[in-house]
Amino acid sequence: MTRPTTKTRICIISDTHTLTPNPAQNTTNPYRHPLPSSDILLHAGDITKVGLKDEHEVILDMLKVAPAELKLVVAGNHDITLDEEYYTRIGHYRHRYRTDHTTASATAGKENVGASSEEEGRVESVREIKALWTSEEAVNAGIRYMEEGVQTFTLGNGARFTVYASPYTPEFCQWAFAYDRDTDRFNPPQSMSEGVFVPPNPVPDDGVDIMLTHGPPYGILDKVVGTHASVGCENLFRAVERAKPRLHVFGHIHEAYGAARLEWSTRNQSIIQCDKETTLEDRCAYTDVSGQSMSPLRVGDETLFVNASVVTVQYQAVNPPWLVDLELPSEVVV
């Protein structure tokens, strides 16, 4: 049986850090109101600067009115109140002592707090914040908060597709959703011998159409300034190579913003180039890999990768959202 596909438009953002699109009249910035219309909107984490409730409310309100039928959101390392174990254990110090969101360590404490911030801050309720994202109001607005794992969604256009999501990234300066780089969260273990870590939600071998992770896989849109070293996750790359999704979306490494098309047989990466004037006018960086394009994505042979951080390494919100047209499986089988 042949499974038909449906051309689907996807708007992609990440690392908003509480910064909403600029006013529509600011025509010198492509990240501005309104966000481009789409069937699906993906947010790849770092919703907030440091997980305060009012920060979550700012981005939640923005997403509620975003012009998309379905809006999938995953957390990132800065969204500390969505990682209950971390926040209870150590993350609350960032709020208790009002440490800045760029402070390296959650335990940095009062020595990093300015004279105007000597008074203790308020510790947040992780359950209240989680409830914001899972409320009836959010669901009615098309928002689906995704924890680590696989979910399948159906759109009004007939597309039925499966998403693997994960907020976890290699440990960095004691932020949330962290794992030791040597720990493989994404692939089943080679053996089940005693002491071997068994990931709770590994990436399936097949059937995943879109991967939505906060961090990048190793070697793909993951180079940092200065050293130009790749800091993505090696184990995540192995998992993506196994699953070969149509699209893999992430952020986390602000300075590596962009999109690339990878051919699995050769490992060749083709960086997607967009005209700056068109991007500015359209409020997005656009690429079409649908069946109607000049170069359709070869499913199973290629994956489109997108680092959609809207902020720069200096936390300036100047990067345009990505807008992607691609084919997704249809729920109709012929």
JSON list of C-alpha atoms in Angstrom, two decimals, residues 12-99:
[
{"chain": "A", "resi": 12, "resn": "ILE", "atom": "CA", "xyz": [9.53, 27.15, 13.63]},
{"chain": "A", "resi": 13, "resn": "ILE", "atom": "CA", "xyz": [10.93, 29.20, 16.53]},
{"chain": "A", "resi": 14, "resn": "SER", "atom": "CA", "xyz": [13.18, 28.50, 19.50]},
{"chain": "A", "resi": 15, "resn": "ASP", "atom": "CA", "xyz": [14.98, 30.27, 22.35]},
{"chain": "A", "resi": 16, "resn": "THR", "atom": "CA", "xyz": [12.54, 33.12, 22.70]},
{"chain": "A", "resi": 17, "resn": "HIS", "atom": "CA", "xyz": [13.78, 33.74, 26.25]},
{"chain": "A", "resi": 18, "resn": "THR", "atom": "CA", "xyz": [10.57, 35.72, 26.94]},
{"chain": "A", "resi": 19, "resn": "LEU", "atom": "CA", "xyz": [11.16, 37.98, 23.92]},
{"chain": "A", "resi": 20, "resn": "THR", "atom": "CA", "xyz": [8.02, 38.25, 21.81]},
{"chain": "A", "resi": 21, "resn": "PRO", "atom": "CA", "xyz": [8.06, 39.35, 18.16]},
{"chain": "A", "resi": 22, "resn": "ASN", "atom": "CA", "xyz": [8.83, 43.01, 17.61]},
{"chain": "A", "resi": 23, "resn": "PRO", "atom": "CA", "xyz": [6.01, 45.44, 16.71]},
{"chain": "A", "resi": 24, "resn": "ALA", "atom": "CA", "xyz": [4.73, 45.08, 13.15]},
{"chain": "A", "resi": 25, "resn": "GLN", "atom": "CA", "xyz": [5.90, 48.59, 12.27]},
{"chain": "A", "resi": 26, "resn": "ASN", "atom": "CA", "xyz": [9.52, 47.66, 13.04]},
{"chain": "A", "resi": 27, "resn": "THR", "atom": "CA", "xyz": [10.23, 46.68, 9.45]},
{"chain": "A", "resi": 28, "resn": "THR", "atom": "CA", "xyz": [13.98, 46.50, 10.04]},
{"chain": "A", "resi": 29, "resn": "ASN", "atom": "CA", "xyz": [13.57, 43.31, 12.11]},
{"chain": "A", "resi": 30, "resn": "PRO", "atom": "CA", "xyz": [12.25, 40.06, 10.58]},
{"chain": "A", "resi": 31, "resn": "TYR", "atom": "CA", "xyz": [11.22, 38.73, 14.00]},
{"chain": "A", "resi": 32, "resn": "ARG", "atom": "CA", "xyz": [8.07, 40.82, 14.26]},
{"chain": "A", "resi": 33, "resn": "HIS", "atom": "CA", "xyz": [4.32, 40.54, 14.58]},
{"chain": "A", "resi": 34, "resn": "PRO", "atom": "CA", "xyz": [2.48, 38.67, 13.32]},
{"chain": "A", "resi": 35, "resn": "LEU", "atom": "CA", "xyz": [4.20, 35.33, 13.11]},
{"chain": "A", "resi": 36, "resn": "PRO", "atom": "CA", "xyz": [3.76, 33.73, 9.67]},
{"chain": "A", "resi": 37, "resn": "SER", "atom": "CA", "xyz": [0.58, 31.68, 9.24]},
{"chain": "A", "resi": 38, "resn": "SER", "atom": "CA", "xyz": [1.10, 27.93, 9.25]},
{"chain": "A", "resi": 39, "resn": "ASP", "atom": "CA", "xyz": [-0.54, 24.59, 9.87]},
{"chain": "A", "resi": 40, "resn": "ILE", "atom": "CA", "xyz": [1.92, 23.73, 12.67]},
{"chain": "A", "resi": 41, "resn": "LEU", "atom": "CA", "xyz": [4.01, 25.96, 14.91]},
{"chain": "A", "resi": 42, "resn": "LEU", "atom": "CA", "xyz": [6.99, 24.38, 16.67]},
{"chain": "A", "resi": 43, "resn": "HIS", "atom": "CA", "xyz": [8.78, 25.95, 19.66]},
{"chain": "A", "resi": 44, "resn": "ALA", "atom": "CA", "xyz": [12.02, 24.12, 20.51]},
{"chain": "A", "resi": 45, "resn": "GLY", "atom": "CA", "xyz": [12.51, 25.36, 24.06]},
{"chain": "A", "resi": 46, "resn": "ASP", "atom": "CA", "xyz": [14.11, 28.04, 26.19]},
{"chain": "A", "resi": 47, "resn": "ILE", "atom": "CA", "xyz": [10.72, 29.64, 26.28]},
{"chain": "A", "resi": 48, "resn": "THR", "atom": "CA", "xyz": [11.83, 31.89, 29.13]},
{"chain": "A", "resi": 49, "resn": "LYS", "atom": "CA", "xyz": [14.93, 33.53, 30.58]},
{"chain": "A", "resi": 50, "resn": "VAL", "atom": "CA", "xyz": [14.77, 31.68, 33.89]},
{"chain": "A", "resi": 51, "resn": "GLY", "atom": "CA", "xyz": [11.37, 30.02, 34.23]},
{"chain": "A", "resi": 52, "resn": "LEU", "atom": "CA", "xyz": [9.43, 32.64, 36.19]},
{"chain": "A", "resi": 53, "resn": "LYS", "atom": "CA", "xyz": [5.66, 32.32, 36.01]},
{"chain": "A", "resi": 54, "resn": "ASP", "atom": "CA", "xyz": [5.18, 35.74, 34.45]},
{"chain": "A", "resi": 55, "resn": "GLU", "atom": "CA", "xyz": [7.77, 34.86, 31.80]},
{"chain": "A", "resi": 56, "resn": "HIS", "atom": "CA", "xyz": [5.83, 31.75, 30.86]},
{"chain": "A", "resi": 57, "resn": "GLU", "atom": "CA", "xyz": [2.63, 33.80, 30.69]},
{"chain": "A", "resi": 58, "resn": "VAL", "atom": "CA", "xyz": [4.20, 36.24, 28.20]},
{"chain": "A", "resi": 59, "resn": "ILE", "atom": "CA", "xyz": [5.12, 33.54, 25.68]},
{"chain": "A", "resi": 60, "resn": "LEU", "atom": "CA", "xyz": [1.97, 31.54, 26.32]},
{"chain": "A", "resi": 61, "resn": "ASP", "atom": "CA", "xyz": [-0.13, 34.60, 25.49]},
{"chain": "A", "resi": 62, "resn": "MET", "atom": "CA", "xyz": [1.90, 35.11, 22.32]},
{"chain": "A", "resi": 63, "resn": "LEU", "atom": "CA", "xyz": [1.40, 31.49, 21.24]},
{"chain": "A", "resi": 64, "resn": "LYS", "atom": "CA", "xyz": [-2.33, 31.54, 21.95]},
{"chain": "A", "resi": 65, "resn": "VAL", "atom": "CA", "xyz": [-2.87, 34.09, 19.20]},
{"chain": "A", "resi": 66, "resn": "ALA", "atom": "CA", "xyz": [-0.26, 32.70, 16.79]},
{"chain": "A", "resi": 67, "resn": "PRO", "atom": "CA", "xyz": [-1.88, 31.79, 13.45]},
{"chain": "A", "resi": 68, "resn": "ALA", "atom": "CA", "xyz": [-1.46, 28.01, 13.47]},
{"chain": "A", "resi": 69, "resn": "GLU", "atom": "CA", "xyz": [-3.83, 25.09, 13.95]},
{"chain": "A", "resi": 70, "resn": "LEU", "atom": "CA", "xyz": [-1.42, 23.09, 16.13]},
{"chain": "A", "resi": 71, "resn": "LYS", "atom": "CA", "xyz": [1.36, 24.52, 18.31]},
{"chain": "A", "resi": 72, "resn": "LEU", "atom": "CA", "xyz": [3.86, 22.08, 19.78]},
{"chain": "A", "resi": 73, "resn": "VAL", "atom": "CA", "xyz": [6.12, 23.28, 22.58]},
{"chain": "A", "resi": 74, "resn": "VAL", "atom": "CA", "xyz": [9.04, 21.61, 24.32]},
{"chain": "A", "resi": 75, "resn": "ALA", "atom": "CA", "xyz": [11.00, 23.03, 27.26]},
{"chain": "A", "resi": 76, "resn": "GLY", "atom": "CA", "xyz": [14.69, 23.93, 27.36]},
{"chain": "A", "resi": 77, "resn": "ASN", "atom": "CA", "xyz": [17.41, 24.25, 29.97]},
{"chain": "A", "resi": 78, "resn": "HIS", "atom": "CA", "xyz": [16.34, 27.80, 30.93]},
{"chain": "A", "resi": 79, "resn": "ASP", "atom": "CA", "xyz": [12.76, 26.70, 31.61]},
{"chain": "A", "resi": 80, "resn": "ILE", "atom": "CA", "xyz": [13.77, 25.53, 35.05]},
{"chain": "A", "resi": 81, "resn": "THR", "atom": "CA", "xyz": [10.30, 25.37, 36.63]},
{"chain": "A", "resi": 82, "resn": "LEU", "atom": "CA", "xyz": [9.20, 22.75, 34.08]},
{"chain": "A", "resi": 83, "resn": "ASP", "atom": "CA", "xyz": [11.86, 20.36, 35.44]},
{"chain": "A", "resi": 84, "resn": "GLU", "atom": "CA", "xyz": [10.33, 19.63, 38.84]},
{"chain": "A", "resi": 85, "resn": "GLU", "atom": "CA", "xyz": [13.13, 17.40, 40.14]},
{"chain": "A", "resi": 86, "resn": "TYR", "atom": "CA", "xyz": [15.79, 19.94, 39.20]},
{"chain": "A", "resi": 87, "resn": "TYR", "atom": "CA", "xyz": [13.87, 22.93, 40.52]},
{"chain": "A", "resi": 88, "resn": "THR", "atom": "CA", "xyz": [13.14, 21.28, 43.84]},
{"chain": "A", "resi": 89, "resn": "ARG", "atom": "CA", "xyz": [16.73, 20.17, 44.26]},
{"chain": "A", "resi": 90, "resn": "ILE", "atom": "CA", "xyz": [18.71, 23.18, 43.10]},
{"chain": "A", "resi": 91, "resn": "GLY", "atom": "CA", "xyz": [16.96, 25.38, 40.56]},
{"chain": "A", "resi": 92, "resn": "HIS", "atom": "CA", "xyz": [14.95, 27.34, 43.08]},
{"chain": "A", "resi": 93, "resn": "TYR", "atom": "CA", "xyz": [18.15, 29.13, 44.14]},
{"chain": "A", "resi": 94, "resn": "ARG", "atom": "CA", "xyz": [18.04, 31.08, 40.88]},
{"chain": "A", "resi": 95, "resn": "HIS", "atom": "CA", "xyz": [14.73, 32.55, 42.05]},
{"chain": "A", "resi": 96, "resn": "ARG", "atom": "CA", "xyz": [15.37, 32.65, 45.77]},
{"chain": "A", "resi": 97, "resn": "TYR", "atom": "CA", "xyz": [18.46, 34.81, 45.26]},
{"chain": "A", "resi": 98, "resn": "ARG", "atom": "CA", "xyz": [17.29, 36.35, 41.98]},
{"chain": "A", "resi": 99, "resn": "THR", "atom": "CA", "xyz": [20.38, 35.29, 40.08]}
]
